[in-house]
Coordinates of C-alpha atoms and ligand atoms in Angstrom, one line a residue:
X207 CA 0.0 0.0 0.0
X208 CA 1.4 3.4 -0.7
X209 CA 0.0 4.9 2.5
X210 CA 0.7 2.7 5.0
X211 CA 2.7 4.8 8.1
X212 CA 5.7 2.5 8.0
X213 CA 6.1 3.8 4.7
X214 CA 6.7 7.4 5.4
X215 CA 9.8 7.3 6.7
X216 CA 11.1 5.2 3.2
X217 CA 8.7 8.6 1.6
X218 CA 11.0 11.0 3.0
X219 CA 14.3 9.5 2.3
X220 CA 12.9 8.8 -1.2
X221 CA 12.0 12.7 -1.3
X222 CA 15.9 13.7 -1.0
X223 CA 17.0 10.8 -2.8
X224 CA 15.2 11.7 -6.2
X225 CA 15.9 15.6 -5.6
X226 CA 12.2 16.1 -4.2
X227 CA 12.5 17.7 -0.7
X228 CA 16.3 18.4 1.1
X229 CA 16.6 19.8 4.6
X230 CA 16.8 23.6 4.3
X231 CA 20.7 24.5 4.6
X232 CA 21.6 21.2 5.3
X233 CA 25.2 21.3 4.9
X234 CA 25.0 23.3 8.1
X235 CA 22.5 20.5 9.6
X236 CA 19.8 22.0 8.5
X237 CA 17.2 24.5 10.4
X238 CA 14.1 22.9 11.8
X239 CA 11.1 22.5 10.5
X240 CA 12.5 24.5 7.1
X241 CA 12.6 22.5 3.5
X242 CA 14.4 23.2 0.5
X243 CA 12.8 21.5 -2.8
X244 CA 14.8 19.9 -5.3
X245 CA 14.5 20.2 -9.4
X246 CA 11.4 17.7 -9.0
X247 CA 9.9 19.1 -6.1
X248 CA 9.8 22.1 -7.3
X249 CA 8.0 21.1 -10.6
X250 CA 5.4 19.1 -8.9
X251 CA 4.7 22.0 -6.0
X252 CA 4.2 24.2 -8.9
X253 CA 1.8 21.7 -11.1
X254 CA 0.1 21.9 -8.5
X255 CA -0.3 25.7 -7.7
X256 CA -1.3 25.8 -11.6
X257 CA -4.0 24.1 -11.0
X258 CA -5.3 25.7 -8.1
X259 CA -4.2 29.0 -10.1
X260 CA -6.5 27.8 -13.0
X261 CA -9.8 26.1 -10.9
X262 CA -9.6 29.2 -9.0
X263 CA -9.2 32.3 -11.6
X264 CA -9.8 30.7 -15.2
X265 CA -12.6 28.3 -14.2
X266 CA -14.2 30.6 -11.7
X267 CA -15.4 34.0 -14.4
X268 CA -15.8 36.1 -10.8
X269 CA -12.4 35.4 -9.1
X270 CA -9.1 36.9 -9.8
X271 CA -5.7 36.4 -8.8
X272 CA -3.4 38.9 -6.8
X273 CA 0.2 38.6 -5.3
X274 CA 0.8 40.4 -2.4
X275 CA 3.6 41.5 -0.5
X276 CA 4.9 39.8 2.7
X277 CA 5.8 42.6 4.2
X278 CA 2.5 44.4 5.7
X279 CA 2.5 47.4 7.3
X280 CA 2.4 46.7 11.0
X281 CA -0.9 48.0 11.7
X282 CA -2.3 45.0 9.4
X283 CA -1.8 42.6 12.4
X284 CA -3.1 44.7 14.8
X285 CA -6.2 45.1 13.0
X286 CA -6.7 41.7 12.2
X287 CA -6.4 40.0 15.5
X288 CA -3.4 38.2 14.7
X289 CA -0.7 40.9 17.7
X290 CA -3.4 39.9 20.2
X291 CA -4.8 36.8 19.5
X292 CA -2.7 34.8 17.0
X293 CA -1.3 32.5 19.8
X294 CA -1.5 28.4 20.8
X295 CA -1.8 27.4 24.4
X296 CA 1.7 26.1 25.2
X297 CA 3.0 24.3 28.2
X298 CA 6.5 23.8 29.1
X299 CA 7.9 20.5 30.9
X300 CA 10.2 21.8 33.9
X301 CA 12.4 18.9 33.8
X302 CA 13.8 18.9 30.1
X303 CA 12.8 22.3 29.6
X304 CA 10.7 21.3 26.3
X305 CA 8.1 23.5 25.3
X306 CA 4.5 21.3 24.0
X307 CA 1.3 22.7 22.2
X308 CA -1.5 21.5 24.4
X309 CA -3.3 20.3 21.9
X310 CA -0.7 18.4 20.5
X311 CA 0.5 16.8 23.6
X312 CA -3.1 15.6 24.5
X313 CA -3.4 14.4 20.7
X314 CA -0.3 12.5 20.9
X315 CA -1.2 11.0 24.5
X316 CA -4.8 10.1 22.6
X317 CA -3.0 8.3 19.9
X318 CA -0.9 6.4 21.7
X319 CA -4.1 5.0 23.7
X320 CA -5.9 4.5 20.6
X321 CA -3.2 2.0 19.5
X322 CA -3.6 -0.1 22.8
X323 CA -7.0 -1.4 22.1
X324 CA -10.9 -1.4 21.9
X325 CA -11.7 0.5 25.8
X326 CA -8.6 2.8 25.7
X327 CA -9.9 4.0 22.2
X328 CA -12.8 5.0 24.1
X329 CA -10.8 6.5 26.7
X330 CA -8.8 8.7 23.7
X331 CA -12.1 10.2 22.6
X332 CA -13.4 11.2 26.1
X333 CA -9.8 12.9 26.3
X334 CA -10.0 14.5 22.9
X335 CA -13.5 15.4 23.0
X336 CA -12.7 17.1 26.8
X337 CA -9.8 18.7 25.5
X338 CA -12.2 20.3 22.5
X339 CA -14.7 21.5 25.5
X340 CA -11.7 22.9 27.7
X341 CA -10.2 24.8 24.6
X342 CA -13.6 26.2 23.6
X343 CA -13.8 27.9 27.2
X344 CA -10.2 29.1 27.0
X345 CA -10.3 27.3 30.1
X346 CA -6.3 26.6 30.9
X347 CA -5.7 25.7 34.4
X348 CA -8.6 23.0 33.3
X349 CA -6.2 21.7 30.2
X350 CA -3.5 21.7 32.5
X351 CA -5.4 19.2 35.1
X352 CA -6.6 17.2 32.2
X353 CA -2.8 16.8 31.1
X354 CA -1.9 16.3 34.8
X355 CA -5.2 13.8 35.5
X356 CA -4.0 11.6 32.7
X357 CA -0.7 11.9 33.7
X358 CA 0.9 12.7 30.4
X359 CA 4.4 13.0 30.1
X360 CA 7.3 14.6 28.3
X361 CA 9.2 12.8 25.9
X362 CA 12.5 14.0 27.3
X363 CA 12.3 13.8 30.7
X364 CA 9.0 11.3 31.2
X365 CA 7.8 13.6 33.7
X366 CA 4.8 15.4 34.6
X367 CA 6.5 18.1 36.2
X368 CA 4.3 21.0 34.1
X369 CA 4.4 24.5 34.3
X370 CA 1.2 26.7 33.8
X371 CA -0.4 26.6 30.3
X372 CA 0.4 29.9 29.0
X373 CA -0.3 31.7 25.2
X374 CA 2.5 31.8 22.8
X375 CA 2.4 34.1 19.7
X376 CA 3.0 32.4 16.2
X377 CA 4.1 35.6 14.3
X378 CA 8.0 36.0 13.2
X379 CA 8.8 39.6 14.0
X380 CA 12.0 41.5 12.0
X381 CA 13.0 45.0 11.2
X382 CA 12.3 47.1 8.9
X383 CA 14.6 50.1 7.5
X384 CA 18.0 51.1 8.4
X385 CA 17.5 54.3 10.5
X386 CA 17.1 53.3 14.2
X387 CA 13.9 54.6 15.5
X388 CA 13.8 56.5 19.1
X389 CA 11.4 53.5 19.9
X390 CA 13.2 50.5 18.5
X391 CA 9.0 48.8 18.2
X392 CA 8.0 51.6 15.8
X393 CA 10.5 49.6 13.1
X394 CA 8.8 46.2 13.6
X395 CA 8.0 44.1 10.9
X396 CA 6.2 40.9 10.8
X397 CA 6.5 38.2 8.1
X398 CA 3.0 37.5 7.5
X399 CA 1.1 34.1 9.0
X400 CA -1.1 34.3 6.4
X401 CA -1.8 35.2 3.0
X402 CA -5.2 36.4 3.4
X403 CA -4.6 40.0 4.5
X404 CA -3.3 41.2 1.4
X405 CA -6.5 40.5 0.0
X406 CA -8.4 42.3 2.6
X407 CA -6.6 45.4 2.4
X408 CA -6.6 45.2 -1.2
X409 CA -10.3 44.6 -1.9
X410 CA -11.1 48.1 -2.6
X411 CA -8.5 48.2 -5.5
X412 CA -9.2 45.2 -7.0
X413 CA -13.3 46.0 -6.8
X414 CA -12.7 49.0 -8.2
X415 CA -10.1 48.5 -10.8
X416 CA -11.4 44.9 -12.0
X417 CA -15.1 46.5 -11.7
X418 CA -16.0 43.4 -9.8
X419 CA -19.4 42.6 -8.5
X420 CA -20.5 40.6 -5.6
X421 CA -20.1 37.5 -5.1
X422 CA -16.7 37.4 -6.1
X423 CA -13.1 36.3 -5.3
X424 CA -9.5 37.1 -4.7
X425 CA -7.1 34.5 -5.1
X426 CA -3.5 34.6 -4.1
X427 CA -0.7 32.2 -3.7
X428 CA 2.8 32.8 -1.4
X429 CA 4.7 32.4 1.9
X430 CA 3.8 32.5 4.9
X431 CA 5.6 32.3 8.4
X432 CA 4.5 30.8 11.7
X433 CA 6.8 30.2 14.7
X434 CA 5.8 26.6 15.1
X435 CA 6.5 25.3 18.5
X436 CA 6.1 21.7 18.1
X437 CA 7.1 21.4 13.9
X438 CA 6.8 17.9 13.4
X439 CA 5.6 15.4 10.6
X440 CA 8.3 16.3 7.7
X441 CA 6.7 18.9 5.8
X442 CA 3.2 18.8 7.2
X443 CA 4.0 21.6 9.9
X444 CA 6.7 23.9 8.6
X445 CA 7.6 27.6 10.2
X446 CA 8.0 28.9 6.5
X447 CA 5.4 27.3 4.2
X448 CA 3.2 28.1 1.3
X449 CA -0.3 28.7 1.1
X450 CA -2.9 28.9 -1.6
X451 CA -5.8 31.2 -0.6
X452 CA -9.3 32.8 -1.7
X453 CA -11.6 35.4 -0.5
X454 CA -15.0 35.5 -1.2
X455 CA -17.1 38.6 -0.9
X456 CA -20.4 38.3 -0.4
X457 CA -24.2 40.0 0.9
X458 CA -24.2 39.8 4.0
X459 CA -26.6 37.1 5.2
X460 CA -25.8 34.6 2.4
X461 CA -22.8 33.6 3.8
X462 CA -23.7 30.2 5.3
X463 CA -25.0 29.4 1.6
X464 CA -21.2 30.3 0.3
X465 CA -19.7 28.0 2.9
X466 CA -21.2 25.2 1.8
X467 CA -20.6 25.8 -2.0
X468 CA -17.0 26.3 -1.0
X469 CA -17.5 23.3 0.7
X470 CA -18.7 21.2 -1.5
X471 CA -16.1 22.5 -4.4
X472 CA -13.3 22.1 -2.6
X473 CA -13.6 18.6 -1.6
X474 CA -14.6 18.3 -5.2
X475 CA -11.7 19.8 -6.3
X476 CA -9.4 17.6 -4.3
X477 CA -10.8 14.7 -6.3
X478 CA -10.5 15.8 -9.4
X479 CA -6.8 16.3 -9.1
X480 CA -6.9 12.1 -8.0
X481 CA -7.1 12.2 -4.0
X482 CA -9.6 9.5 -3.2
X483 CA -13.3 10.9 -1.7
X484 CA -12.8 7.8 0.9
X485 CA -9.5 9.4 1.9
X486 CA -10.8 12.6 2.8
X487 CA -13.8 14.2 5.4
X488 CA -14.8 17.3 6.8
X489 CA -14.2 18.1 10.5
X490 CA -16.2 21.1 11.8
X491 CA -14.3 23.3 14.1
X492 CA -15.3 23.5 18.1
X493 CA -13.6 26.6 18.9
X494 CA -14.0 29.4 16.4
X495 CA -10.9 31.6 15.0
X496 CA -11.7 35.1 16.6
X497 CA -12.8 36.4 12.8
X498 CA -15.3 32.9 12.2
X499 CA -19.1 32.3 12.2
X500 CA -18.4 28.7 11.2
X501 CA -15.6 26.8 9.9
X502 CA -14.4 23.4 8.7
X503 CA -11.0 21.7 8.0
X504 CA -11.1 19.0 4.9
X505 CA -8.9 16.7 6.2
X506 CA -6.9 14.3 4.6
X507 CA -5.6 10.5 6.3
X508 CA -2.2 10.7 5.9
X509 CA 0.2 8.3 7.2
X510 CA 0.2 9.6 10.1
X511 CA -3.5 9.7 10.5
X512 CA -6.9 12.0 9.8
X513 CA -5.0 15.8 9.9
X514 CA -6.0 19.4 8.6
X515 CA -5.0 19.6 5.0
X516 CA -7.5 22.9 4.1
X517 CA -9.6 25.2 6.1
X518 CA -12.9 26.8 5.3
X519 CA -13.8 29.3 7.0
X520 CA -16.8 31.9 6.8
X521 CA -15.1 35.3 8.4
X522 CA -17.9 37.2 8.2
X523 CA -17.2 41.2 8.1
X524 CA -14.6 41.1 10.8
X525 CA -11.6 41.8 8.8
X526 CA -13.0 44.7 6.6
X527 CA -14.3 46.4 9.1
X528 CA -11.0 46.0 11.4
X529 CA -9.1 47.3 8.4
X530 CA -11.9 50.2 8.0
X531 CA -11.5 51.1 12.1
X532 CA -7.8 50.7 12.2
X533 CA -7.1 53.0 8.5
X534 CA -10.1 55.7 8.6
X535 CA -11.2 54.4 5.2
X536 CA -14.3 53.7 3.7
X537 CA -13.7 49.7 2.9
X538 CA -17.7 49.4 2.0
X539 CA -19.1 48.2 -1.5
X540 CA -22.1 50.1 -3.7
X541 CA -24.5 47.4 -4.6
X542 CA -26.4 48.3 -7.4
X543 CA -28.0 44.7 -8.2
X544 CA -29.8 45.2 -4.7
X545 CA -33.0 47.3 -6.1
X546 CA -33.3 44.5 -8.5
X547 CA -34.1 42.5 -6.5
X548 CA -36.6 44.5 -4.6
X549 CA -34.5 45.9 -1.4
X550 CA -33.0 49.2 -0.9
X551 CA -29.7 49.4 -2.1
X552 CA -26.4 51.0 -0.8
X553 CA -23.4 50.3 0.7
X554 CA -22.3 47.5 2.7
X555 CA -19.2 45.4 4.2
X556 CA -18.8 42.1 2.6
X557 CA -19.3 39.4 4.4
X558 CA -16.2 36.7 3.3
X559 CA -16.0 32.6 2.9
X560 CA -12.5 31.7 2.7
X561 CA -11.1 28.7 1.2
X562 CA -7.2 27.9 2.8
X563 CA -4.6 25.2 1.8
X564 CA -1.4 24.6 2.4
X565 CA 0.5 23.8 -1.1
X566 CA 3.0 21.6 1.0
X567 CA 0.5 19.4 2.7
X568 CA -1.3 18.9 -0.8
X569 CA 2.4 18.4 -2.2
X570 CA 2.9 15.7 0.7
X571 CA -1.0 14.5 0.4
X572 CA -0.1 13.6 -3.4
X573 CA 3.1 12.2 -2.5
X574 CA 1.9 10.2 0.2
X575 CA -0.7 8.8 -2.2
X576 CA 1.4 8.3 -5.1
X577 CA 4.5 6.6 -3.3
X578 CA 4.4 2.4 -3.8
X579 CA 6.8 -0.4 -3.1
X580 CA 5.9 -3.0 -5.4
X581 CA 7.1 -6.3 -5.4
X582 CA 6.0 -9.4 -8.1
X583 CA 7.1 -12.6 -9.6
X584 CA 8.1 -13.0 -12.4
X585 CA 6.9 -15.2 -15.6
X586 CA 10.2 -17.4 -15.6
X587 CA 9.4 -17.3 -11.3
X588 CA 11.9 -14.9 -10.4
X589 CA 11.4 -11.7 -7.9
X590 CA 11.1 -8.5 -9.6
X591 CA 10.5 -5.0 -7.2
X592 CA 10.6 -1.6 -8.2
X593 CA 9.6 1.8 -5.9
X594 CA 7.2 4.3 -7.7
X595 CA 5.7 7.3 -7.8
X596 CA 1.9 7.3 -9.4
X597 CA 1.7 11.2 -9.4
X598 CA -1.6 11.7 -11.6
X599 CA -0.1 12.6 -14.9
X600 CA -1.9 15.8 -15.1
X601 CA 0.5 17.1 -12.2
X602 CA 4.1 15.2 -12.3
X603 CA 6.9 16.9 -12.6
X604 CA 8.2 14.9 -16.3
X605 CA 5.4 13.7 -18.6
X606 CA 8.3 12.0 -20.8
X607 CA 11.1 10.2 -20.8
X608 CA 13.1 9.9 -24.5
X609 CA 15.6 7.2 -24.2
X610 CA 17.6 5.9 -27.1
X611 CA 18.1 2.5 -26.6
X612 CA 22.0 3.0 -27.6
X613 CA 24.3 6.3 -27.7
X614 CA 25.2 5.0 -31.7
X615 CA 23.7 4.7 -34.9
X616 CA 21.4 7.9 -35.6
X617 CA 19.4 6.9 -32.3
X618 CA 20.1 9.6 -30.4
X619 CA 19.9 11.9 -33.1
X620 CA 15.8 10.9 -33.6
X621 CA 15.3 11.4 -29.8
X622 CA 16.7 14.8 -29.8
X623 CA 14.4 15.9 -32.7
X624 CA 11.4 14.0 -30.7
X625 CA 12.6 15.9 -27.7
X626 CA 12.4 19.2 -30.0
X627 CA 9.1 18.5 -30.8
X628 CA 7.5 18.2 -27.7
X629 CA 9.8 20.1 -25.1
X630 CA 7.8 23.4 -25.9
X631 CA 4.2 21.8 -25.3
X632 CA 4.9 19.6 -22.1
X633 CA 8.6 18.8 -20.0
X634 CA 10.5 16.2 -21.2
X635 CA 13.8 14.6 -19.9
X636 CA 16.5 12.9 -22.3
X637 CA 19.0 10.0 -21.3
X638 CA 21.3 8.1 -22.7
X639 CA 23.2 6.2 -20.2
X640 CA 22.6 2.7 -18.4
X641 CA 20.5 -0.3 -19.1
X642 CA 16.8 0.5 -20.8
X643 CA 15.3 -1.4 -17.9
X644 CA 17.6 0.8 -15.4
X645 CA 16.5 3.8 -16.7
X646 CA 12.7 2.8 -16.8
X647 CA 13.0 2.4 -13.0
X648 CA 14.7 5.9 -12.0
X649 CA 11.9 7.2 -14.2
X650 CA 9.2 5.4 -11.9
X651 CA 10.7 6.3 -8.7
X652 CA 10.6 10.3 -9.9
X653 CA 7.2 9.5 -11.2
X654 CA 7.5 9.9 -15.1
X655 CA 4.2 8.7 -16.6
X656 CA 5.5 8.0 -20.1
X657 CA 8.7 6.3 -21.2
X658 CA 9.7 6.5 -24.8
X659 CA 12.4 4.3 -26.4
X660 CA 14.0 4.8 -29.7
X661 CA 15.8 1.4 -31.0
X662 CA 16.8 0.3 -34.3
X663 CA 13.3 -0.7 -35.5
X664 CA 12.4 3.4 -35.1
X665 CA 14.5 4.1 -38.2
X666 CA 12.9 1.2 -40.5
X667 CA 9.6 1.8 -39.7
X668 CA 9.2 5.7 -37.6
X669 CA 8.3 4.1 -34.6
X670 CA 9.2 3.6 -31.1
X671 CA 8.5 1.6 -27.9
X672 CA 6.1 3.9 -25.3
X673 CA 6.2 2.8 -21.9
X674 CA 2.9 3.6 -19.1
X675 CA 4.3 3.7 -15.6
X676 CA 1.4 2.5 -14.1
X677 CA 1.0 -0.5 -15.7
X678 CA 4.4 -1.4 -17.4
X679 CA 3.4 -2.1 -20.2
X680 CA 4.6 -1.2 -23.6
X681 CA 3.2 -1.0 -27.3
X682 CA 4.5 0.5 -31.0
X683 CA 3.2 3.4 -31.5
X684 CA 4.5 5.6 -34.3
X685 CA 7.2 8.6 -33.4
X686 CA 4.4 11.7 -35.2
X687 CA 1.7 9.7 -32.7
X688 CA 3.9 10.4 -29.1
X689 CA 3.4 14.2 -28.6
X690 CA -0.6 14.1 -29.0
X691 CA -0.7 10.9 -27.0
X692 CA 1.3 12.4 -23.7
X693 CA -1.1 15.7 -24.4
X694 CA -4.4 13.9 -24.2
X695 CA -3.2 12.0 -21.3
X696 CA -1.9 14.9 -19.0
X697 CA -4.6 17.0 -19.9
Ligands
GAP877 N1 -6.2 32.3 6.4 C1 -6.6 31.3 7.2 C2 -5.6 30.4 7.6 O1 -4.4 30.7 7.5 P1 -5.2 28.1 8.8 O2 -6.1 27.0 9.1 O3 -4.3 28.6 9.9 O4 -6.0 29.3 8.2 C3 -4.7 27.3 6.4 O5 -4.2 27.7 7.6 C4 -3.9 26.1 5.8 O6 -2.5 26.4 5.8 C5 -4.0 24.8 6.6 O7 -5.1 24.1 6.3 C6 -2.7 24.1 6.2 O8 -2.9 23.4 5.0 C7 -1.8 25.3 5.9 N2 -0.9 25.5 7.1 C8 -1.1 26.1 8.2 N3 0.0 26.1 9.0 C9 0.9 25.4 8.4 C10 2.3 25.0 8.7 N4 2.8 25.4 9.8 N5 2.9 24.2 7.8 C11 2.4 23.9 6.6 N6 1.1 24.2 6.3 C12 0.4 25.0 7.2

């Protein structure tokens, strides 16, 4: 199975070995929770963020795509909640000194139990579902008793020795400019946690310039920063991460209708780019963000287990009315199609459904799915084994492999003019070296869909061997049919 937990470890060391993921600055033993992607990885991270791109502002006539700066002028994060409120309850073990996110020290106490058995299963979900009431109420000194209660203890130390549960701010902080301000907090900076704010303080521009009409979106792709305390789970919790976002703006009252279109899609979405509907489900939040009416992660079983891979969120009119307060600016829109339909019309603030993935947790959903170690006898009864990627074609990284079966004879002259012809409408990779069936394997552990080999025959009769990674096998097709056969595949 390509998903099975002891898997992932193989996953990850197959990720560096086929220049996927590398440890960021690694010659310097890297910095944690920070990832560097390789010549594949970064073709497959941005397949993917085409296709979002696409289903989001060429599918969707009412959305349209921005890109942001990171850097936000300070009062941004005041407005939006994230200087006061962006922060996890944290607890710190006395002994070893190591610092915990409540909820993921309870989580990983619940998992544990879960793996004993039938009644301590139980027991997991009374924790977990106590833990969800207790965070609701902000109630800490209770989280801390539940941790102490169940006597859960540190890694390091194996103690219980807790200190209070105490809130922990997320943002990274830096400065900004080279003159030294008489108070050094006037030249703060913070790398944004999310991408969503450069939406909201853009709306009025793009309304206005794009002559937009409600309902419709914003899209935007790009970094964002978090100060993860526990980073954990390869790339699934990183402090520097990407995220692919959308606003949309809406009358106000419709918004619960919008959440669960944006529902809906999204899942849908997730589907059509080859995630299994039984490997994903929606998990509605307990405890609200401080901007949410209602909200919803899809989540996504990954080796590891059920985890957050997008967030849905309706945010009602918090942010644009924070942004109005904090800036003295009108940030209301004129709705014109509001007489039509019979009420008074005038301005308003939009009320928002936001849609919020993380490109890396996709990137390590479709990896996670794709990765197999296959193993099979062969006809004359010996073992045969090969490790390989089944990216969906549509998104890997090379759709096509040209290999000349030898470096002689005009061979590699006929791949280099097939390579010609279809290196503008799709990436191809050329090689010459090694065995055919060598070759055919690095291509399946990088995921190539389509192997093409030119051999002797190609220059009697114009065609050539095309190997399908999925299923090995292999058939003649001619060398004018290859270009139009990968294009109808990957499209
Ligand atoms: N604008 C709303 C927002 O940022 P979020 O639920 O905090 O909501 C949205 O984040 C998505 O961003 C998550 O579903 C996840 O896929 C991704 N994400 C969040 N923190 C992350 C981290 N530390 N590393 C990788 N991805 C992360």
């Amino acid at each position: 199975m390509a998903n099975e937990a002891n898997n992932f470890a193989e996953l990850v060391s197959h990720c560096k070995e086929y220049g996927y993921i590398f440890q960021s600055s690694e010659i310097y033993d890297g910095l944690a929770a920070v990832y560097d992607y390789g010549q594949n990885g970064a073709q497959l991270k941005k397949n993917i963020r085409d296709e979002w791109w696409k289903s989001m502002t060429q599918l969707h006539e009412n959305i349209v795509g921005i890109d942001a700066a990171i850097f936000m002028h300070p009062t941004t994060w005041k407005a939006s909640g994230h200087v006061d409120n962006f922060s996890d309850p944290m607890i710190d073990n006395k002994d070893s000194k190591k610092r915990y996110r409540v909820d993921h020290l309870i989580e990983g106490f619940a998992d544990e139990l879960k793996a004993k058995g039938e009644k301590e299963a139980k027991e997991a979900d009374e924790i977990l579902a106590a833990m969800d009431a207790l965070l609701a109420k902000d109630d800490y000194a209770g989280l801390k008793k539940l941790i102490e209660d169940n006597k859960i203890t540190c890694s390091v130390s194996k103690t219980c020795n807790w200190t209070d549960v105490r809130l922990f701010n997320l943002m990274f902080k830096t400065e900004f400019g080279a003159v030294a301000a008489e108070n050094p907090d006037e030249n703060i900076v913070y790398l944004r946690p999310e991408t969503a704010q450069g939406i909201f303080v853009n709306f009025l521009n793009v309304q206005k310039t794009g002559r937009m009409k409600i309902p419709f979106g914003i899209a935007q792709t790009g970094k964002a920063f978090r100060n993860e305390i526990v980073a954990r789970q390869f790339i699934f919790r990183m402090r520097e991460f990407e995220q692919m976002e959308m606003q949309f703006f809406v009358r106000p009252g419709t918004q619960m209708d919008w959440y669960n279109y944006w529902k809906e899609e999204r899942k849908k979405w997730h589907e059509s780019i080859g995630i299994p509907a039984g490997k994903l489900r929606y998990h509605n939040h307990v405890k609200l963000a401080h901007y949410a009416d209602a909200a919803l992660d899809i989540e996504f079983e990954f080796p590891f287990g059920w985890k957050e891979l997008e967030g849905i969120h309706s945010r009602t009119d918090f942010d644009l009315k924070q942004h109005q307060e904090y800036s003295k600016k009108k940030i209301q829109y004129f709705d014109n199609d509001l007489k039509e339909d019979g009420k008074p019309y005038g301005n308003y603030t939009p009320y928002v459904v936001e849609t919020s993935v993380g490109l890396d947790r996709l990137f390590l959903t479709i990896l996670s799915l794709a990765y197999a170690e296959e193993k099979w006898t062969k006809e004359d009864g010996s073992e045969d084994s090969r490790v390989v990627l089944r990216i969906p074609a549509k998104i890997a990284p090379t759709k096509l492999a040209i290999l000349p079966l030898v470096k002689k004879d005009g061979l590699p002259e006929i791949a280099k003019e097939l390579m010609n012809q279809c290196k503008t409408a799709f990436h191809c990779f050329y090689e010459e070296k090694d065995a055919i069936g060598k070759r055919y394997r690095r291509m399946d552990a990088i995921g190539t869909p389509f192997c093409v080999t030119i051999d002797h025959q190609t220059k009697e009769d114009n065609t050539v061997t095309i190997r399908y990674r999925d299923s090995m096998q292999q058939e003649r097709v001619t060398l004018d049919e290859v270009k139009n056969l990968v294009q109808k595949n990957i499209s």
